[in-house]
PDB file of C-alpha atoms and ligand atoms in Angstrom:
ATOM      1  CA  MET U   1     -36.413   8.939 -60.179  1.00  0.00           C
ATOM      2  CA  LYS U   2     -35.409  10.295 -56.851  1.00  0.00           C
ATOM      3  CA  ARG U   3     -38.001   9.470 -53.977  1.00  0.00           C
ATOM      4  CA  VAL U   4     -38.348  10.081 -50.108  1.00  0.00           C
ATOM      5  CA  PHE U   5     -40.492   8.420 -47.617  1.00  0.00           C
ATOM      6  CA  VAL U   6     -41.513   9.470 -44.066  1.00  0.00           C
ATOM      7  CA  GLU U   7     -42.209   6.656 -41.804  1.00  0.00           C
ATOM      8  CA  VAL U   8     -44.256   8.519 -39.066  1.00  0.00           C
ATOM      9  CA  LEU U   9     -43.879   5.275 -36.397  1.00  0.00           C
ATOM     10  CA  PRO U  10     -41.073   2.500 -36.507  1.00  0.00           C
ATOM     11  CA  ARG U  11     -42.092  -0.490 -38.829  1.00  0.00           C
ATOM     12  CA  GLU U  12     -39.939  -2.971 -40.421  1.00  0.00           C
ATOM     13  CA  ILE U  13     -37.710  -1.322 -43.248  1.00  0.00           C
ATOM     14  CA  ASP U  14     -36.212  -2.709 -46.200  1.00  0.00           C
ATOM     15  CA  THR U  15     -34.771  -0.127 -48.735  1.00  0.00           C
ATOM     16  CA  SER U  16     -31.808  -0.325 -51.166  1.00  0.00           C
ATOM     17  CA  GLY U  17     -31.604   3.797 -50.076  1.00  0.00           C
ATOM     18  CA  LEU U  18     -30.878   5.536 -47.054  1.00  0.00           C
ATOM     19  CA  VAL U  19     -32.420   5.338 -43.801  1.00  0.00           C
ATOM     20  CA  VAL U  20     -32.364   8.355 -41.722  1.00  0.00           C
ATOM     21  CA  LEU U  21     -33.020   7.487 -37.991  1.00  0.00           C
ATOM     22  CA  VAL U  22     -34.583  10.419 -36.033  1.00  0.00           C
ATOM     23  CA  ASP U  23     -35.453  10.892 -32.258  1.00  0.00           C
ATOM     24  CA  ILE U  24     -35.073  14.484 -31.573  1.00  0.00           C
ATOM     25  CA  LEU U  25     -35.960  14.126 -27.949  1.00  0.00           C
ATOM     26  CA  ARG U  26     -33.425  12.875 -27.402  1.00  0.00           C
ATOM     27  CA  ALA U  27     -31.702   9.426 -28.487  1.00  0.00           C
ATOM     28  CA  THR U  28     -30.251  10.625 -32.117  1.00  0.00           C
ATOM     29  CA  SER U  29     -29.526  14.135 -30.598  1.00  0.00           C
ATOM     30  CA  THR U  30     -27.643  12.233 -28.013  1.00  0.00           C
ATOM     31  CA  ILE U  31     -25.731  10.135 -30.580  1.00  0.00           C
ATOM     32  CA  VAL U  32     -24.854  13.157 -32.571  1.00  0.00           C
ATOM     33  CA  ALA U  33     -23.665  15.189 -29.761  1.00  0.00           C
ATOM     34  CA  ALA U  34     -21.682  12.550 -28.199  1.00  0.00           C
ATOM     35  CA  LEU U  35     -20.063  11.756 -31.625  1.00  0.00           C
ATOM     36  CA  ALA U  36     -19.426  15.324 -32.597  1.00  0.00           C
ATOM     37  CA  SER U  37     -17.877  15.753 -29.242  1.00  0.00           C
ATOM     38  CA  GLY U  38     -15.239  12.882 -29.544  1.00  0.00           C
ATOM     39  CA  ALA U  39     -16.998   9.686 -28.612  1.00  0.00           C
ATOM     40  CA  GLU U  40     -15.216   6.652 -30.348  1.00  0.00           C
ATOM     41  CA  VAL U  41     -18.535   5.156 -30.931  1.00  0.00           C
ATOM     42  CA  VAL U  42     -22.191   4.742 -29.628  1.00  0.00           C
ATOM     43  CA  LYS U  43     -23.643   1.346 -29.313  1.00  0.00           C
ATOM     44  CA  THR U  44     -27.554   1.153 -29.233  1.00  0.00           C
ATOM     45  CA  VAL U  45     -28.940  -1.541 -27.399  1.00  0.00           C
ATOM     46  CA  ALA U  46     -32.737  -2.677 -26.149  1.00  0.00           C
ATOM     47  CA  THR U  47     -32.244  -3.422 -22.326  1.00  0.00           C
ATOM     48  CA  VAL U  48     -30.984  -1.748 -19.473  1.00  0.00           C
ATOM     49  CA  GLU U  49     -29.186  -5.187 -18.435  1.00  0.00           C
ATOM     50  CA  GLU U  50     -27.518  -5.237 -21.762  1.00  0.00           C
ATOM     51  CA  ALA U  51     -26.221  -1.752 -21.562  1.00  0.00           C
ATOM     52  CA  LEU U  52     -24.950  -2.289 -18.006  1.00  0.00           C
ATOM     53  CA  SER U  53     -22.942  -5.556 -19.032  1.00  0.00           C
ATOM     54  CA  TRP U  54     -20.877  -3.121 -21.474  1.00  0.00           C
ATOM     55  CA  ARG U  55     -19.280  -1.388 -18.672  1.00  0.00           C
ATOM     56  CA  GLN U  56     -16.859  -4.239 -18.096  1.00  0.00           C
ATOM     57  CA  ARG U  57     -15.679  -3.594 -21.524  1.00  0.00           C
ATOM     58  CA  GLY U  58     -14.977   0.002 -20.797  1.00  0.00           C
ATOM     59  CA  TYR U  59     -18.047   1.627 -22.251  1.00  0.00           C
ATOM     60  CA  LEU U  60     -19.755   4.661 -20.587  1.00  0.00           C
ATOM     61  CA  VAL U  61     -23.444   3.548 -20.065  1.00  0.00           C
ATOM     62  CA  ALA U  62     -25.984   6.210 -21.173  1.00  0.00           C
ATOM     63  CA  GLY U  63     -29.865   6.139 -21.276  1.00  0.00           C
ATOM     64  CA  GLU U  64     -33.067   6.432 -20.005  1.00  0.00           C
ATOM     65  CA  ARG U  65     -36.199   4.931 -18.863  1.00  0.00           C
ATOM     66  CA  GLY U  66     -39.194   7.372 -18.099  1.00  0.00           C
ATOM     67  CA  GLY U  67     -36.586   9.970 -19.216  1.00  0.00           C
ATOM     68  CA  LEU U  68     -34.361   9.575 -16.330  1.00  0.00           C
ATOM     69  CA  PRO U  69     -31.071   7.334 -16.076  1.00  0.00           C
ATOM     70  CA  PRO U  70     -31.504   4.119 -14.282  1.00  0.00           C
ATOM     71  CA  GLU U  71     -29.754   2.938 -11.328  1.00  0.00           C
ATOM     72  CA  GLY U  72     -25.969   2.463 -12.286  1.00  0.00           C
ATOM     73  CA  PHE U  73     -25.940   4.424 -15.732  1.00  0.00           C
ATOM     74  CA  ASP U  74     -23.030   7.013 -16.225  1.00  0.00           C
ATOM     75  CA  LEU U  75     -25.337   9.417 -17.844  1.00  0.00           C
ATOM     76  CA  GLY U  76     -28.911  10.032 -18.985  1.00  0.00           C
ATOM     77  CA  ASN U  77     -30.033  10.251 -22.407  1.00  0.00           C
ATOM     78  CA  SER U  78     -28.933  13.497 -22.672  1.00  0.00           C
ATOM     79  CA  PRO U  79     -26.850  15.127 -25.466  1.00  0.00           C
ATOM     80  CA  LEU U  80     -25.694  17.932 -23.120  1.00  0.00           C
ATOM     81  CA  GLU U  81     -24.073  15.086 -20.731  1.00  0.00           C
ATOM     82  CA  ALA U  82     -22.749  13.278 -23.542  1.00  0.00           C
ATOM     83  CA  GLN U  83     -21.082  16.469 -24.911  1.00  0.00           C
ATOM     84  CA  ARG U  84     -19.365  16.724 -21.780  1.00  0.00           C
ATOM     85  CA  LEU U  85     -18.333  13.339 -20.942  1.00  0.00           C
ATOM     86  CA  ALA U  86     -17.979  11.288 -24.060  1.00  0.00           C
ATOM     87  CA  LYS U  87     -14.753  12.601 -25.648  1.00  0.00           C
ATOM     88  CA  GLY U  88     -12.375   9.612 -26.185  1.00  0.00           C
ATOM     89  CA  ARG U  89     -14.908   7.301 -24.888  1.00  0.00           C
ATOM     90  CA  ALA U  90     -16.927   4.357 -26.419  1.00  0.00           C
ATOM     91  CA  LEU U  91     -20.804   4.526 -25.051  1.00  0.00           C
ATOM     92  CA  VAL U  92     -23.678   2.434 -25.117  1.00  0.00           C
ATOM     93  CA  LEU U  93     -27.275   3.744 -25.257  1.00  0.00           C
ATOM     94  CA  THR U  94     -30.539   2.356 -24.344  1.00  0.00           C
ATOM     95  CA  THR U  95     -33.556   4.626 -24.742  1.00  0.00           C
ATOM     96  CA  THR U  96     -37.553   4.101 -24.759  1.00  0.00           C
ATOM     97  CA  ASN U  97     -37.885   4.967 -28.552  1.00  0.00           C
ATOM     98  CA  GLY U  98     -35.047   5.545 -30.514  1.00  0.00           C
ATOM     99  CA  THR U  99     -32.633   2.734 -29.618  1.00  0.00           C
ATOM    100  CA  GLN U 100     -35.644   0.540 -30.152  1.00  0.00           C
ATOM    101  CA  ALA U 101     -36.385   1.708 -33.606  1.00  0.00           C
ATOM    102  CA  VAL U 102     -32.949   0.559 -34.663  1.00  0.00           C
ATOM    103  CA  GLY U 103     -34.080  -3.035 -34.651  1.00  0.00           C
ATOM    104  CA  LYS U 104     -36.824  -2.172 -37.390  1.00  0.00           C
ATOM    105  CA  ILE U 105     -34.556  -1.696 -39.685  1.00  0.00           C
ATOM    106  CA  ARG U 106     -34.278  -5.047 -41.839  1.00  0.00           C
ATOM    107  CA  SER U 107     -32.006  -3.804 -44.809  1.00  0.00           C
ATOM    108  CA  ALA U 108     -30.863  -0.452 -46.056  1.00  0.00           C
ATOM    109  CA  SER U 109     -27.803   0.555 -48.059  1.00  0.00           C
ATOM    110  CA  LYS U 110     -26.771   3.103 -45.267  1.00  0.00           C
ATOM    111  CA  VAL U 111     -28.289   3.967 -41.855  1.00  0.00           C
ATOM    112  CA  VAL U 112     -27.628   7.218 -40.436  1.00  0.00           C
ATOM    113  CA  ALA U 113     -28.394   9.209 -37.205  1.00  0.00           C
ATOM    114  CA  GLY U 114     -30.533  12.462 -37.983  1.00  0.00           C
ATOM    115  CA  ALA U 115     -31.035  15.414 -35.607  1.00  0.00           C
ATOM    116  CA  PHE U 116     -31.801  19.052 -35.971  1.00  0.00           C
ATOM    117  CA  LEU U 117     -28.232  19.303 -34.579  1.00  0.00           C
ATOM    118  CA  ASN U 118     -26.720  18.056 -37.984  1.00  0.00           C
ATOM    119  CA  LEU U 119     -29.514  18.560 -40.532  1.00  0.00           C
ATOM    120  CA  SER U 120     -27.810  20.124 -43.476  1.00  0.00           C
ATOM    121  CA  ALA U 121     -25.033  17.651 -43.304  1.00  0.00           C
ATOM    122  CA  VAL U 122     -27.909  14.589 -43.441  1.00  0.00           C
ATOM    123  CA  VAL U 123     -29.458  16.410 -46.208  1.00  0.00           C
ATOM    124  CA  GLN U 124     -26.014  16.509 -48.229  1.00  0.00           C
ATOM    125  CA  MET U 125     -25.597  12.782 -47.755  1.00  0.00           C
ATOM    126  CA  ALA U 126     -29.011  11.805 -48.541  1.00  0.00           C
ATOM    127  CA  ARG U 127     -28.360  13.567 -51.906  1.00  0.00           C
ATOM    128  CA  GLY U 128     -26.436  10.710 -52.772  1.00  0.00           C
ATOM    129  CA  PHE U 129     -29.119   8.438 -52.503  1.00  0.00           C
ATOM    130  CA  ASN U 130     -31.968   7.535 -54.980  1.00  0.00           C
ATOM    131  CA  GLU U 131     -34.363   6.403 -52.331  1.00  0.00           C
ATOM    132  CA  VAL U 132     -34.336   8.114 -48.684  1.00  0.00           C
ATOM    133  CA  VAL U 133     -36.266   6.896 -45.709  1.00  0.00           C
ATOM    134  CA  VAL U 134     -36.990   9.001 -42.757  1.00  0.00           C
ATOM    135  CA  LEU U 135     -37.866   6.777 -39.852  1.00  0.00           C
ATOM    136  CA  CYS U 136     -39.323   8.636 -37.038  1.00  0.00           C
ATOM    137  CA  ALA U 137     -39.118   6.642 -33.536  1.00  0.00           C
ATOM    138  CA  GLY U 138     -42.166   8.255 -32.083  1.00  0.00           C
ATOM    139  CA  THR U 139     -42.845   8.137 -28.352  1.00  0.00           C
ATOM    140  CA  GLU U 140     -44.104   4.869 -26.719  1.00  0.00           C
ATOM    141  CA  GLY U 141     -45.649   3.569 -29.964  1.00  0.00           C
ATOM    142  CA  ARG U 142     -47.312   7.165 -30.884  1.00  0.00           C
ATOM    143  CA  PHE U 143     -46.651   9.821 -33.277  1.00  0.00           C
ATOM    144  CA  SER U 144     -44.227  12.454 -32.009  1.00  0.00           C
ATOM    145  CA  ARG U 145     -44.440  16.022 -33.470  1.00  0.00           C
ATOM    146  CA  GLU U 146     -40.562  16.693 -33.019  1.00  0.00           C
ATOM    147  CA  ASP U 147     -39.611  13.635 -35.166  1.00  0.00           C
ATOM    148  CA  PHE U 148     -42.276  14.597 -37.899  1.00  0.00           C
ATOM    149  CA  LEU U 149     -40.784  18.366 -37.516  1.00  0.00           C
ATOM    150  CA  PHE U 150     -37.478  17.002 -38.450  1.00  0.00           C
ATOM    151  CA  ALA U 151     -38.709  14.640 -41.242  1.00  0.00           C
ATOM    152  CA  SER U 152     -40.670  18.127 -42.499  1.00  0.00           C
ATOM    153  CA  LEU U 153     -37.598  20.042 -43.003  1.00  0.00           C
ATOM    154  CA  LEU U 154     -35.598  17.453 -44.446  1.00  0.00           C
ATOM    155  CA  VAL U 155     -38.101  16.592 -46.961  1.00  0.00           C
ATOM    156  CA  GLN U 156     -38.368  20.523 -47.722  1.00  0.00           C
ATOM    157  CA  GLU U 157     -34.667  20.306 -48.353  1.00  0.00           C
ATOM    158  CA  LEU U 158     -35.115  17.456 -50.813  1.00  0.00           C
ATOM    159  CA  SER U 159     -37.202  19.336 -53.090  1.00  0.00           C
ATOM    160  CA  ASP U 160     -36.391  17.730 -56.072  1.00  0.00           C
ATOM    161  CA  TYR U 161     -37.291  14.306 -54.612  1.00  0.00           C
ATOM    162  CA  GLN U 162     -40.737  12.644 -55.130  1.00  0.00           C
ATOM    163  CA  ALA U 163     -42.783  12.456 -52.213  1.00  0.00           C
ATOM    164  CA  GLY U 164     -43.440   8.735 -51.855  1.00  0.00           C
ATOM    165  CA  ASP U 165     -46.781   9.034 -49.897  1.00  0.00           C
ATOM    166  CA  ASP U 166     -49.328  11.327 -48.298  1.00  0.00           C
ATOM    167  CA  ALA U 167     -47.513  11.260 -44.875  1.00  0.00           C
ATOM    168  CA  THR U 168     -44.362  12.612 -46.895  1.00  0.00           C
ATOM    169  CA  LEU U 169     -46.406  15.300 -48.835  1.00  0.00           C
ATOM    170  CA  VAL U 170     -48.020  16.388 -45.345  1.00  0.00           C
ATOM    171  CA  ALA U 171     -44.372  16.621 -44.017  1.00  0.00           C
ATOM    172  CA  ARG U 172     -43.372  18.831 -46.932  1.00  0.00           C
ATOM    173  CA  GLU U 173     -46.402  21.273 -46.754  1.00  0.00           C
ATOM    174  CA  TRP U 174     -45.870  21.410 -42.996  1.00  0.00           C
ATOM    175  CA  ALA U 175     -42.325  22.815 -43.259  1.00  0.00           C
ATOM    176  CA  ALA U 176     -43.516  25.941 -44.984  1.00  0.00           C
ATOM    177  CA  GLY U 177     -45.300  27.147 -41.945  1.00  0.00           C
ATOM    178  CA  ILE U 178     -42.333  26.521 -39.456  1.00  0.00           C
ATOM    179  CA  SER U 179     -40.799  29.622 -38.543  1.00  0.00           C
ATOM    180  CA  HIS U 180     -39.243  29.261 -35.065  1.00  0.00           C
ATOM    181  CA  LEU U 181     -37.669  25.910 -34.632  1.00  0.00           C
ATOM    182  CA  GLU U 182     -37.325  26.038 -30.694  1.00  0.00           C
ATOM    183  CA  GLU U 183     -40.810  27.512 -30.527  1.00  0.00           C
ATOM    184  CA  ALA U 184     -42.085  24.507 -32.594  1.00  0.00           C
ATOM    185  CA  LEU U 185     -39.953  22.022 -30.798  1.00  0.00           C
ATOM    186  CA  ARG U 186     -41.242  23.083 -27.445  1.00  0.00           C
ATOM    187  CA  ARG U 187     -45.024  22.551 -28.246  1.00  0.00           C
ATOM    188  CA  SER U 188     -44.355  18.587 -28.605  1.00  0.00           C
ATOM    189  CA  HIS U 189     -45.818  16.671 -25.766  1.00  0.00           C
ATOM    190  CA  HIS U 190     -42.677  15.161 -25.107  1.00  0.00           C
ATOM    191  CA  ALA U 191     -40.688  18.392 -24.684  1.00  0.00           C
ATOM    192  CA  ARG U 192     -43.322  19.682 -22.053  1.00  0.00           C
ATOM    193  CA  ARG U 193     -42.633  16.456 -20.253  1.00  0.00           C
ATOM    194  CA  LEU U 194     -39.081  16.744 -20.440  1.00  0.00           C
ATOM    195  CA  VAL U 195     -39.424  20.283 -19.094  1.00  0.00           C
ATOM    196  CA  LYS U 196     -41.400  18.976 -16.219  1.00  0.00           C
ATOM    197  CA  LEU U 197     -38.558  16.558 -15.465  1.00  0.00           C
ATOM    198  CA  GLY U 198     -36.275  19.659 -15.224  1.00  0.00           C
ATOM    199  CA  LEU U 199     -34.702  18.588 -18.741  1.00  0.00           C
ATOM    200  CA  GLU U 200     -35.384  22.018 -20.476  1.00  0.00           C
ATOM    201  CA  ALA U 201     -31.609  22.380 -21.439  1.00  0.00           C
ATOM    202  CA  ASP U 202     -31.716  19.592 -23.145  1.00  0.00           C
ATOM    203  CA  VAL U 203     -34.846  20.477 -25.154  1.00  0.00           C
ATOM    204  CA  VAL U 204     -33.220  24.103 -26.010  1.00  0.00           C
ATOM    205  CA  PHE U 205     -30.114  22.220 -27.219  1.00  0.00           C
ATOM    206  CA  CYS U 206     -31.815  19.772 -29.405  1.00  0.00           C
ATOM    207  CA  ALA U 207     -33.346  22.569 -31.136  1.00  0.00           C
ATOM    208  CA  ARG U 208     -30.055  24.117 -32.459  1.00  0.00           C
ATOM    209  CA  ARG U 209     -30.023  23.428 -36.036  1.00  0.00           C
ATOM    210  CA  ASP U 210     -26.716  22.714 -37.709  1.00  0.00           C
ATOM    211  CA  LEU U 211     -24.764  23.090 -34.429  1.00  0.00           C
ATOM    212  CA  PHE U 212     -22.399  20.008 -35.950  1.00  0.00           C
ATOM    213  CA  SER U 213     -21.747  18.840 -39.483  1.00  0.00           C
ATOM    214  CA  VAL U 214     -20.973  15.135 -38.636  1.00  0.00           C
ATOM    215  CA  VAL U 215     -23.563  12.468 -39.754  1.00  0.00           C
ATOM    216  CA  PRO U 216     -23.050   9.227 -37.457  1.00  0.00           C
ATOM    217  CA  VAL U 217     -23.211   6.116 -39.422  1.00  0.00           C
ATOM    218  CA  LEU U 218     -24.448   2.865 -38.132  1.00  0.00           C
ATOM    219  CA  THR U 219     -21.777   0.012 -38.422  1.00  0.00           C
ATOM    220  CA  GLY U 220     -21.654  -3.467 -36.625  1.00  0.00           C
ATOM    221  CA  GLU U 221     -20.137  -1.881 -33.741  1.00  0.00           C
ATOM    222  CA  GLY U 222     -22.645   1.041 -33.504  1.00  0.00           C
ATOM    223  CA  PHE U 223     -23.092   4.539 -34.738  1.00  0.00           C
ATOM    224  CA  LYS U 224     -19.574   5.890 -35.809  1.00  0.00           C
ATOM    225  CA  ILE U 225     -18.179   9.006 -37.878  1.00  0.00           C
ATOM    226  CA  LEU U 226     -16.566   7.265 -40.772  1.00  0.00           C
ATOM    227  CA  PRO U 227     -13.495   9.124 -42.405  1.00  0.00           C
TER     228      PRO U 227
HETATM  229  O1  LIG J   1     -35.051  10.120 -23.155  1.00  0.00           O
HETATM  230  C1  LIG J   1     -36.244  10.677 -23.964  1.00  0.00           C
HETATM  231  O2  LIG J   1     -36.350  11.790 -24.015  1.00  0.00           O
HETATM  232  C2  LIG J   1     -37.080   9.635 -24.302  1.00  0.00           C
HETATM  233  C3  LIG J   1     -37.886   8.943 -23.078  1.00  0.00           C
HETATM  234  S1  LIG J   1     -39.141   9.946 -22.554  1.00  0.00           S
HETATM  235  O3  LIG J   1     -40.260   9.742 -23.643  1.00  0.00           O
HETATM  236  O4  LIG J   1     -39.042  11.183 -22.431  1.00  0.00           O
HETATM  237  O5  LIG J   1     -39.640   9.018 -21.457  1.00  0.00           O
HETATM  238  O6  LIG J   1     -36.340   8.597 -24.980  1.00  0.00           O
HETATM  239  P1  LIG J   1     -36.178   8.622 -26.749  1.00  0.00           P
HETATM  240  O7  LIG J   1     -35.926   6.952 -26.847  1.00  0.00           O
HETATM  241  O8  LIG J   1     -34.877   9.198 -26.542  1.00  0.00           O
HETATM  242  O9  LIG J   1     -37.250   9.251 -27.257  1.00  0.00           O
HETATM  243 MG1   MG J   2     -37.884  10.635 -28.489  1.00  0.00          MG
END
């Protein structure tokens, strides 16, 4: 029997299946955009200090605190900036939510980064697993509409998978009512906050469904596109 679960907030995950990490605004969108644009690897770390320490090894330092790049960073947690700068480079990324959630995954057959940008490619990969866990990063420990929106569309696509619990059932039901992705994304608190920070272009970009067909896979070095 094939089952899918949606974890609406990060918690410790042990699964023999696939974990799809999602942080639409913006960490996994940034990871997907960077690797789709030719980055060699995107290493995720928990602290600003650790991120900066990777510069001496030639890494581009990316990320945010409060939505904006800390002093000394080469770029923010921006998929658009990553698209421009990441080609041929190794990136290290630290963010408030998405890169912290990576640490919650205790065991999985495979961990991938999901976003609207690569949704169909993630669905295709998920079909190779009997159990799929969508791990929503949330925002500072609270439910994030945009991550749940991704989970809803993914669960809808996996229509032959049993919904593992009520959150997954609600996700599947909600998807039926989504007609305009960017509009639905803009209604989230997080999107509105980013617009106020002058980062509307990132929000619009993060809504571009299936712009890319790559699926970043978590390895010992960080997220990479595997052959
Ligand atoms: O960079 C982001 O959009 C967020 C931080 S904030 O909520 O906007 O301050 O980080 P993420 O880890 O991608 O949710
Ligand atoms: Mg987020």
